[in-house]
Amino acid sequence: APPPFPAAPAAASAPAPAELSAAAAPAAAASSSAAASASDVADKDVDMEACEEQLRAECWALGTIKWCGDKLAKTLHSTDWASAEVRSARLAELERRREEAALPGVSVVVVGNTGAGKSTLLNALLDETRVLPTNGMRACTAALIELRHEESEKAAPEYRGEVEFLSQAEWDKELTDLLDDLTPNDGPNEGRVAVSEVSADSPTYASWCRLYALYGDTFKNSRVQTGEKGPDGRNLYRYPTLESLSAKLKAARGRTHALGTVKAVTAPDAKAFRRQLEAFMDSTSDLVNCSGRCAPDRFGRPQCFCGNYWPIVKQVRAWSRKWRVLATGAVLVDAPGVHDDNSARDAVVKRKIKEADAVWIVSNIVRAVNDKTAKDLLGEHFRRQLLMDGQFGALAFVATQSDVLERSEACRSLKLPRDTTLRACAEARNEYTAGRLRKDFHAGLRELAEQAGEADAAALTARFELPVFAVSSVDYQKLAGLRPGDGPPRVWRSQEESGIPRLARHVRRQALVRRREISLRRCLGMRDFARSSLTLLECESRLPQATRDSLRAAYDQRAAEAQRRLKAACKAAEDAVRASFDTQVAPQLQQGAASAASEALSTAGAWGISVTQGGLHWATYKATTRRHGVFRLNMNEALTAPILKAVSVQWERAFLSGLQTTLDSLRDEVRAALDAFHASFTAALADASVPSAGLGAAPCDSLVSALAGVLSEVREAAQKQQRELSRGIEPIVQGRMLPGYDTATAEAGTGSHRRRVAILEQHVRAEAPKMFRAAADGIISKLEEMRDGLGKTLELEVLQRTLSGLRSAYAPAWDEVGESTLQARRKLAPPCREVLIAANDAVRRLEAAPGRSAGAGTNGGGGGGNGGDADGGKGSDDDEEVTDVTDAAHAAKRARQAADTIDLDDLPADDCSAMPDTEQPQGAAPVGGMPVRVKSEGAVA
């Protein structure tokens, strides 16, 4: 039998929200009422206690559903309870419902400028002092870091990590690029690698640091003798050639022996874990990992050949059972930057962002206000891509270091009374920052709409809100006792005031909404299947052959009409997608391609002008062409920007919001067709004097429940495809630019930079009329394939599956029922009834879980409150919408099911003995939509 529902462990109560200081300025006082909004109430519903309760309910419910599926599979494999056609269809549907699918988590990618405090923020969210490397003097994070909750309670170590290194091929390519960055094109050292330390403001400084950090003095002490002597009689040295130094470094395996491997790390506590991971994550060029066994040079000076690992680390994954904020399945991804100099790491970061469910922009609160960060931080191209990916509503802004301010400066800047307290100043600044960021956010949306030629920019801005969190990670850690040696908190008096607990609830809410809806959909699906199966097994009508033939004919006639309606609905959905593509997306792609062609030469020309006029340094220019246009500047992205600029808003409307509307209309039409069929067929049964109680409404309920899942899968698959296609323009342009990049890179000698610029500009001039049209045509062609594939999917998954399910659901009405079939059904009905009760209990447990109210109306984005309030006021979760409508359909039909009563007192004692442990008091809610009469105490054990 299903496991008993687990008891709730003791949980600490959530901290009470702090009150505003009486001395707060009017701006801060005004925020007090805004913070007490309805969305704030929902925010408090996802404290840790409610979160734990929902997770226990999910675990128990899904375990129960697995038990139900296993028991039904064992029960229904009997050969005599229905015709072969019906049995085959029912078992196939059961197997689809039994397929195990891991509950999805929520991937949150955290991005921001260097020094924004991302690592400190994540440490505070995890209730850690410093499990991630931090440094008050420089940026620390060198690799992408994934943070997850450890699910296994049996794992001995409290902390576990995996360090994935670049492959040998990835590093060989990167090594060639780095050495080429340090190789002059002219002068006495032409063709030789400058191994001496370069100044920090040099364009090649980052390349030198990475090589020195990895190889140590093996790289730095690589000058070779010339065979000549200087005036003082000492040997003269010169830089090594690129080829000789490359061969030398490839032979040095002090750290590169780890290439292509994954290193496992475990530790019993955070301090030991951080010490182990720092060697792989901390982006210092100091040789902190020297074994101490390196011999001094011939002059007695210390030297080291050990080096650091971080230049060759691809990504780091870490788990801990202590990170309860991630227990709902959320995954925090600390990204080092959108344009990493390491191409392999940059590809990983871009892939994570493409797959992300939410993106957090993190910035110091001072920069957030002064630099219009919400509008400009990620760049125009990146914001367009987020809009096309459907991620714009999943953005959130985190303004860090809310405790760092001077009272006098804040009073002057915010026009506060001179006697305003420091805390009130901080609150007022938080409110001002939130309002300013949202204003800039909407300004960026209007800009995107206007660039795309959208007449109604206000309609776009009204659909999205930016949640803003103003937080103090350090004050939170002090208040939580995580920094006992750093003195008292600077500004905030409670953990709640620091903003970190509110951000933690936001993380939990994002994951809980998605998990709960999918869990509930799976439980509803199994319940409806069990209900329809029980309806079939309880059907004992034995009709004459003539009656059965007339019923089959009646079914065929009405099924043909239902098929016509379903086919028309699928065709209408396909036509709607085709129309939005033909009238919105394709013309804008072609218009954008024409704009890109006309602007390409001026775009390329801006790269080659003097540095003082805004052009690229010659070393950066060469490094970019050497990497086929992708370095600190992405030339391919800049060239294709006019295309995305023209199509971004129409793309989002066609493939995201528009597709959702189309699928909703299809769902409603299919439901209407099924209801009409059921009403017509039951009328035919009445005309033939055949009881219809055996059918009830269960067949349609099961089909509608299955439809909700199918349409959700169709939408998710389409959105995944369009995300790939929206990124397909840039690779096409890059492919057309490769000959120009390679020819320009090959230039060397005096005047090579000017020749390189001329070569690339000439290539752009020659290719522009063709390559952008080819890029647009290529995407249009793939979009046509996607559109046609969507039509076929709708026909197969909606039309054919619904018709097949319809026939298997109603075929028992005319199937021949022999004595052996009746005996088999009577034997199978009690265990099937037992499964129905268990599945219904799983649904009720999920619906009663506290997380239900927390998720209402949120999608990880949407509206935000003030000064750290981030409740999705205007957001909506697509999965939730589908499920809620399905539930409404079930509720509307329960009145018609009142006659289908299960009398538990009629069951044999040994049939009741294996029932799940539930309580069903007098007057309890119906089981699976069918009322339960309890005639004596203890009838349900």
CSV table of C-alpha atoms in Angstrom, one decimal, residues 25 364-367 369-370 401 403-430 432-433 490:
chain,number,residue,atom,x,y,z
A,25,ALA,CA,11.3,60.3,5.3
A,364,ASN,CA,26.0,47.4,-6.6
A,365,ILE,CA,23.1,49.7,-5.5
A,366,VAL,CA,25.1,52.9,-6.3
A,367,ARG,CA,25.8,51.8,-9.8
A,369,VAL,CA,21.0,54.1,-9.7
A,370,ASN,CA,23.7,56.0,-11.5
A,401,GLN,CA,25.3,46.5,-0.5
A,403,ASP,CA,24.0,49.0,3.9
A,404,VAL,CA,26.8,51.0,2.3
A,405,LEU,CA,25.9,54.7,2.4
A,406,GLU,CA,26.7,58.0,4.1
A,407,ARG,CA,23.7,59.6,5.8
A,408,SER,CA,24.6,63.2,4.8
A,409,GLU,CA,25.0,62.3,1.2
A,410,ALA,CA,21.7,60.3,1.1
A,411,CYS,CA,19.8,63.2,2.7
A,412,ARG,CA,21.2,65.6,0.2
A,413,SER,CA,20.6,63.3,-2.9
A,414,LEU,CA,17.1,62.2,-1.9
A,415,LYS,CA,16.1,65.5,-0.4
A,416,LEU,CA,15.4,64.0,3.1
A,417,PRO,CA,15.3,66.0,6.3
A,418,ARG,CA,18.7,66.5,7.8
A,419,ASP,CA,17.8,64.6,11.0
A,420,THR,CA,16.7,61.4,9.1
A,421,THR,CA,18.3,58.3,10.6
A,422,LEU,CA,20.8,56.2,8.6
A,423,ARG,CA,18.3,53.3,8.5
A,424,ALA,CA,15.6,55.5,7.2
A,425,CYS,CA,18.0,56.9,4.6
A,426,ALA,CA,18.8,53.3,3.5
A,427,GLU,CA,15.0,52.5,3.2
A,428,ALA,CA,14.4,55.6,1.1
A,429,ARG,CA,17.3,54.8,-1.2
A,430,ASN,CA,16.0,51.3,-1.6
A,432,TYR,CA,14.1,55.2,-5.0
A,433,THR,CA,16.3,52.5,-6.5
A,490,ARG,CA,25.9,48.7,9.8
